[in-house]
């Protein structure tokens, strides 16, 4: 099964590509700079050029699933938040619909559930992430939306805490490696299709934490 990772050169993306390969998937690393191709190959992925602000659909041709883990990052203005995190995400969803790709995992953000929550300075980012999530939910794609809290570069633990319902409580920060492993677990578990899952650091084995209760 070919899984395209949009944002393969990012923090979660770099953790995800080798984990997909180890789990028996064929990862396609979508990057916007061809100088990153060798690094994608070294991690076990097939590199493809794709730009959320430019040519994108050819990078997704023939794949079975897409993971969106790109982002404009904290060092850019709200213009890039709109163009990449919102419009780029929407364009990737449209490309899946047009290309008959019916599985999509979105890396959203934990307070996309409540965009106007504190801290106020991040509200525009959370609004954008929420709007991208809503667009995905309204599509016909088999979607899983993951809403992790603050990401760290700590080593993965294989354990998380997951919440299927919204509540005000935040939880411990979560290593990018554990978010990446959660993506693999979601692809492995069809029961996560249609679910929106908030993710924190925690003690529950990932496969158990993300499996919805009946
Ligand atoms: N930071 C947090 O605490 C936090 C918390 C919750 C959720 N999130 C979300 O988690 C996801 C991953 O975060 P991260 O920190 O691992 O990401 P990251 O390291 O910032 O990487 C983002 C990736 O997106 C790529 N990208 C940016 N613009 C692009 C474009 N126009 N076309 C194609 N690719 C593009 C970047 O490419 P280049 O390498 O070429 O720059 C980069 O590799 C993001 O969606 C973020 O919003 C973050």
Tab-separated table of C-alpha atoms and ligand atoms in Angstrom:
chain	number	residue	atom	x	y	z
A	1	UNK	CA	0.000	0.000	0.000
A	2	UNK	CA	1.504	3.317	-1.097
A	3	UNK	CA	1.250	6.098	1.481
A	4	UNK	CA	2.178	9.633	0.468
A	5	UNK	CA	3.557	11.777	3.276
A	6	UNK	CA	3.097	15.490	2.565
A	7	UNK	CA	5.714	17.216	4.705
A	8	UNK	CA	8.134	14.268	4.596
A	9	UNK	CA	11.074	16.527	5.449
A	10	UNK	CA	9.408	17.917	8.560
A	11	UNK	CA	9.773	16.764	12.144
A	12	UNK	CA	6.917	14.238	12.135
A	13	UNK	CA	7.473	13.401	8.465
A	14	UNK	CA	11.078	12.336	9.046
A	15	UNK	CA	9.933	10.042	11.853
A	16	UNK	CA	7.031	8.699	9.834
A	17	UNK	CA	8.673	7.588	6.582
A	18	UNK	CA	10.905	4.875	8.133
A	19	UNK	CA	8.102	3.706	10.421
A	20	UNK	CA	5.812	3.237	7.430
A	21	UNK	CA	8.509	1.230	5.647
A	22	UNK	CA	9.086	-0.918	8.755
A	23	UNK	CA	5.347	-1.596	8.969
A	24	UNK	CA	5.238	-2.887	5.380
A	25	UNK	CA	3.831	0.209	3.649
A	26	UNK	CA	5.485	1.823	0.622
A	27	UNK	CA	6.117	5.406	1.761
A	28	UNK	CA	6.217	8.209	-0.799
A	29	UNK	CA	7.965	11.245	0.642
A	30	UNK	CA	6.467	14.401	-0.853
A	31	UNK	CA	8.866	17.345	-0.527
A	32	UNK	CA	9.040	20.785	-2.119
A	33	UNK	CA	12.804	20.808	-2.625
A	34	UNK	CA	14.567	18.184	-4.734
A	35	UNK	CA	17.727	18.565	-2.615
A	36	UNK	CA	15.754	16.592	0.023
A	37	UNK	CA	15.277	13.545	-2.251
A	38	UNK	CA	18.368	11.670	-1.005
A	39	UNK	CA	17.332	12.111	2.621
A	40	UNK	CA	13.895	10.665	1.827
A	41	UNK	CA	15.538	7.659	0.123
A	42	UNK	CA	17.854	7.138	3.109
A	43	UNK	CA	14.773	6.874	5.314
A	44	UNK	CA	13.249	4.205	3.092
A	45	UNK	CA	10.874	6.362	1.049
A	46	UNK	CA	10.395	7.125	-2.633
A	47	UNK	CA	10.836	10.881	-3.051
A	48	UNK	CA	8.449	12.947	-5.142
A	49	UNK	CA	8.260	16.666	-5.761
A	50	UNK	CA	5.084	18.355	-4.548
A	51	UNK	CA	4.405	21.918	-3.435
A	52	UNK	CA	1.307	22.878	-1.455
A	53	UNK	CA	1.588	26.311	-3.051
A	54	UNK	CA	2.271	24.941	-6.534
A	55	UNK	CA	2.198	21.657	-8.431
A	56	UNK	CA	0.830	18.996	-6.105
A	57	UNK	CA	-1.511	16.447	-7.720
A	58	UNK	CA	1.182	14.565	-9.743
A	59	UNK	CA	2.973	13.720	-6.476
A	60	UNK	CA	-0.112	11.834	-5.303
A	61	UNK	CA	-0.773	9.875	-8.489
A	62	UNK	CA	-1.390	6.178	-7.844
A	63	UNK	CA	-1.090	6.294	-4.062
A	64	UNK	CA	-3.574	4.584	-1.751
A	65	UNK	CA	-3.431	6.949	1.217
A	66	UNK	CA	-2.205	10.435	2.087
A	67	UNK	CA	-0.837	11.783	5.373
A	68	UNK	CA	-0.759	15.562	5.775
A	69	UNK	CA	1.990	16.573	8.189
A	70	UNK	CA	3.161	19.746	6.475
A	71	UNK	CA	2.967	23.165	8.004
A	72	UNK	CA	4.039	26.745	7.429
A	73	UNK	CA	5.877	26.747	10.781
A	74	UNK	CA	6.097	29.398	13.472
A	75	UNK	CA	8.613	31.546	11.598
A	76	UNK	CA	6.293	32.668	8.796
A	77	UNK	CA	3.393	35.107	8.688
A	78	UNK	CA	-0.348	34.430	8.688
A	79	UNK	CA	-0.245	34.692	4.871
A	80	UNK	CA	1.658	31.385	4.740
A	81	UNK	CA	-0.646	29.896	7.372
A	82	UNK	CA	-3.539	30.563	5.000
A	83	UNK	CA	-1.726	29.443	1.862
A	84	UNK	CA	-0.117	26.262	3.229
A	85	UNK	CA	-2.000	25.046	6.319
A	86	UNK	CA	-5.445	25.905	4.929
A	87	UNK	CA	-5.415	26.215	1.163
A	88	UNK	CA	-2.615	23.690	0.665
A	89	UNK	CA	-4.418	21.192	2.883
A	90	UNK	CA	-7.655	21.752	0.951
A	91	UNK	CA	-5.846	21.294	-2.358
A	92	UNK	CA	-4.418	17.984	-1.105
A	93	UNK	CA	-7.918	16.816	-0.119
A	94	UNK	CA	-9.275	17.839	-3.528
A	95	UNK	CA	-6.421	15.955	-5.214
A	96	UNK	CA	-7.389	12.830	-3.262
A	97	UNK	CA	-11.049	13.158	-4.261
A	98	UNK	CA	-10.110	13.716	-7.921
A	99	UNK	CA	-7.564	10.880	-7.838
A	100	UNK	CA	-9.827	8.309	-6.121
A	101	UNK	CA	-7.510	8.138	-3.102
A	102	UNK	CA	-9.862	7.313	-0.276
A	103	UNK	CA	-7.691	7.226	2.880
A	104	UNK	CA	-6.389	10.412	4.506
A	105	UNK	CA	-4.741	11.074	7.869
A	106	UNK	CA	-4.562	14.714	8.905
A	107	UNK	CA	-2.133	16.039	11.513
A	108	UNK	CA	-4.178	18.833	12.999
A	109	UNK	CA	-3.621	20.552	16.356
A	110	UNK	CA	-5.203	19.876	19.745
A	111	UNK	CA	-7.033	23.137	20.201
A	112	UNK	CA	-8.505	23.117	16.711
A	113	UNK	CA	-11.565	21.891	18.640
A	114	UNK	CA	-11.749	25.280	20.395
A	115	UNK	CA	-9.937	27.795	18.186
A	116	UNK	CA	-10.635	30.771	20.462
A	117	UNK	CA	-9.104	29.146	23.550
A	118	UNK	CA	-5.938	30.586	25.118
A	119	UNK	CA	-3.310	31.516	24.074
A	120	UNK	CA	-5.076	34.100	21.939
A	121	UNK	CA	-2.008	34.687	19.760
A	122	UNK	CA	-2.401	31.215	18.236
A	123	UNK	CA	-6.105	31.580	17.443
A	124	UNK	CA	-5.610	32.272	13.697
A	125	UNK	CA	-3.504	29.103	13.372
A	126	UNK	CA	-6.131	27.041	15.202
A	127	UNK	CA	-8.938	28.506	13.082
A	128	UNK	CA	-7.048	27.523	9.944
A	129	UNK	CA	-6.391	23.987	11.221
A	130	UNK	CA	-10.056	23.644	12.215
A	131	UNK	CA	-11.270	24.821	8.800
A	132	UNK	CA	-8.983	22.308	7.062
A	133	UNK	CA	-10.310	19.574	9.361
A	134	UNK	CA	-13.907	20.576	8.648
A	135	UNK	CA	-13.268	20.479	4.905
A	136	UNK	CA	-11.792	16.994	5.249
A	137	UNK	CA	-14.736	15.805	7.366
A	138	UNK	CA	-17.178	17.087	4.761
A	139	UNK	CA	-15.359	15.238	1.976
A	140	UNK	CA	-16.142	11.633	1.137
A	141	UNK	CA	-12.630	10.509	2.121
A	142	UNK	CA	-11.952	7.883	4.788
A	143	UNK	CA	-10.398	10.346	7.173
A	144	UNK	CA	-8.705	10.205	10.549
A	145	UNK	CA	-7.903	13.542	12.169
A	146	UNK	CA	-5.167	13.564	14.815
A	147	UNK	CA	-4.969	16.618	17.071
A	148	UNK	CA	-1.680	16.423	18.998
A	149	UNK	CA	-0.723	18.844	21.726
A	150	UNK	CA	2.686	20.562	21.716
A	151	UNK	CA	5.273	18.440	19.879
A	152	UNK	CA	8.752	17.633	21.162
A	153	UNK	CA	11.803	15.957	19.637
A	154	UNK	CA	12.175	13.569	22.578
A	155	UNK	CA	12.581	9.875	21.858
A	156	UNK	CA	9.343	8.001	21.189
A	157	UNK	CA	7.833	5.914	23.975
A	158	UNK	CA	5.274	3.890	22.015
A	159	UNK	CA	2.671	5.161	24.474
A	160	UNK	CA	0.236	8.080	24.347
A	161	UNK	CA	-2.983	9.350	25.854
A	162	UNK	CA	-5.880	9.755	23.413
A	163	UNK	CA	-9.207	11.551	23.810
A	164	UNK	CA	-12.134	11.055	21.449
A	165	UNK	CA	-14.344	13.677	23.089
A	166	UNK	CA	-13.462	17.333	23.603
A	167	UNK	CA	-12.626	18.469	27.123
A	168	UNK	CA	-10.815	21.539	28.421
A	169	UNK	CA	-7.854	19.675	29.874
A	170	UNK	CA	-4.546	19.812	28.111
A	171	UNK	CA	-2.076	16.999	28.712
A	172	UNK	CA	1.660	16.344	28.576
A	173	UNK	CA	3.599	17.280	25.434
A	174	UNK	CA	4.065	14.477	22.939
A	175	UNK	CA	7.167	13.362	21.006
A	176	UNK	CA	6.884	13.682	17.210
A	177	UNK	CA	8.035	10.048	17.044
A	178	UNK	CA	4.920	8.961	18.957
A	179	UNK	CA	2.646	10.988	16.671
A	180	UNK	CA	4.333	9.291	13.700
A	181	UNK	CA	3.771	5.863	15.253
A	182	UNK	CA	0.143	6.823	15.882
A	183	UNK	CA	-0.305	7.561	12.171
A	184	UNK	CA	0.933	4.047	11.354
A	185	UNK	CA	-1.425	2.588	13.959
A	186	UNK	CA	-4.360	4.498	12.430
A	187	UNK	CA	-3.557	3.217	8.948
A	188	UNK	CA	-3.454	-0.288	10.439
A	189	UNK	CA	-6.808	0.153	12.202
A	190	UNK	CA	-9.848	0.788	9.959
A	191	UNK	CA	-11.917	1.586	13.062
A	192	UNK	CA	-10.140	4.955	13.245
A	193	UNK	CA	-11.751	6.076	9.962
A	194	UNK	CA	-14.173	8.884	10.749
A	195	UNK	CA	-12.563	9.620	14.123
A	196	UNK	CA	-11.020	12.832	15.443
A	197	UNK	CA	-8.507	11.985	18.156
A	198	UNK	CA	-6.748	14.408	20.517
A	199	UNK	CA	-3.268	13.176	21.429
A	200	UNK	CA	-1.050	13.783	24.437
A	201	UNK	CA	1.945	12.134	26.003
A	202	UNK	CA	0.757	9.228	28.121
A	203	UNK	CA	1.055	5.650	29.249
A	204	UNK	CA	-1.289	3.664	27.020
A	205	UNK	CA	0.192	1.561	24.203
A	206	UNK	CA	-0.559	3.451	20.978
A	207	UNK	CA	-2.581	0.722	19.218
A	208	UNK	CA	-4.819	0.412	22.283
A	209	UNK	CA	-5.169	4.162	22.852
A	210	UNK	CA	-6.393	4.986	19.346
A	211	UNK	CA	-8.823	2.100	18.945
A	212	UNK	CA	-12.306	3.560	19.472
A	213	UNK	CA	-14.462	1.936	22.149
A	214	UNK	CA	-17.668	0.351	20.812
B	1	LIG	N1	4.697	22.367	16.561
B	1	LIG	C1	3.747	21.900	17.369
B	1	LIG	O1	3.890	21.889	18.607
B	1	LIG	C2	2.483	21.352	16.752
B	1	LIG	C3	1.444	20.979	17.599
B	1	LIG	C4	0.297	20.383	17.043
B	1	LIG	C5	0.230	20.180	15.674
B	1	LIG	N2	1.253	20.579	14.868
B	1	LIG	C6	1.139	20.269	13.422
B	1	LIG	O2	1.891	19.086	13.200
B	1	LIG	C7	2.328	19.034	11.842
B	1	LIG	C8	3.806	18.675	11.784
B	1	LIG	O3	4.532	19.553	12.593
B	1	LIG	P1	6.152	19.502	12.583
B	1	LIG	O4	6.595	20.470	13.626
B	1	LIG	O5	6.614	18.096	12.606
B	1	LIG	O6	6.413	20.096	11.136
B	1	LIG	P2	7.680	20.904	10.597
B	1	LIG	O7	8.937	20.321	11.151
B	1	LIG	O8	7.428	22.368	10.750
B	1	LIG	O9	7.623	20.510	9.044
B	1	LIG	C9	6.669	21.017	8.199
B	1	LIG	C10	7.010	20.525	6.811
B	1	LIG	O10	6.066	21.090	5.903
B	1	LIG	C11	6.762	21.351	4.712
B	1	LIG	N3	6.133	22.375	3.906
B	1	LIG	C12	5.947	23.681	4.222
B	1	LIG	N4	5.417	24.332	3.177
B	1	LIG	C13	5.255	23.430	2.193
B	1	LIG	C14	4.764	23.497	0.859
B	1	LIG	N5	4.367	24.663	0.320
B	1	LIG	N6	4.739	22.370	0.118
B	1	LIG	C15	5.167	21.194	0.630
B	1	LIG	N7	5.661	21.052	1.892
B	1	LIG	C16	5.706	22.172	2.648
B	1	LIG	C17	8.140	21.853	5.164
B	1	LIG	O11	9.034	21.726	4.086
B	1	LIG	P3	10.557	22.233	4.167
B	1	LIG	O12	11.281	21.148	4.930
B	1	LIG	O13	10.972	22.316	2.738
B	1	LIG	O14	10.550	23.543	4.893
B	1	LIG	C18	8.429	20.943	6.337
B	1	LIG	O15	9.159	19.807	5.953
B	1	LIG	C19	1.964	20.377	11.232
B	1	LIG	O16	0.768	20.236	10.478
B	1	LIG	C20	1.717	21.270	12.454
B	1	LIG	O17	0.787	22.312	12.157
B	1	LIG	C21	2.368	21.150	15.379
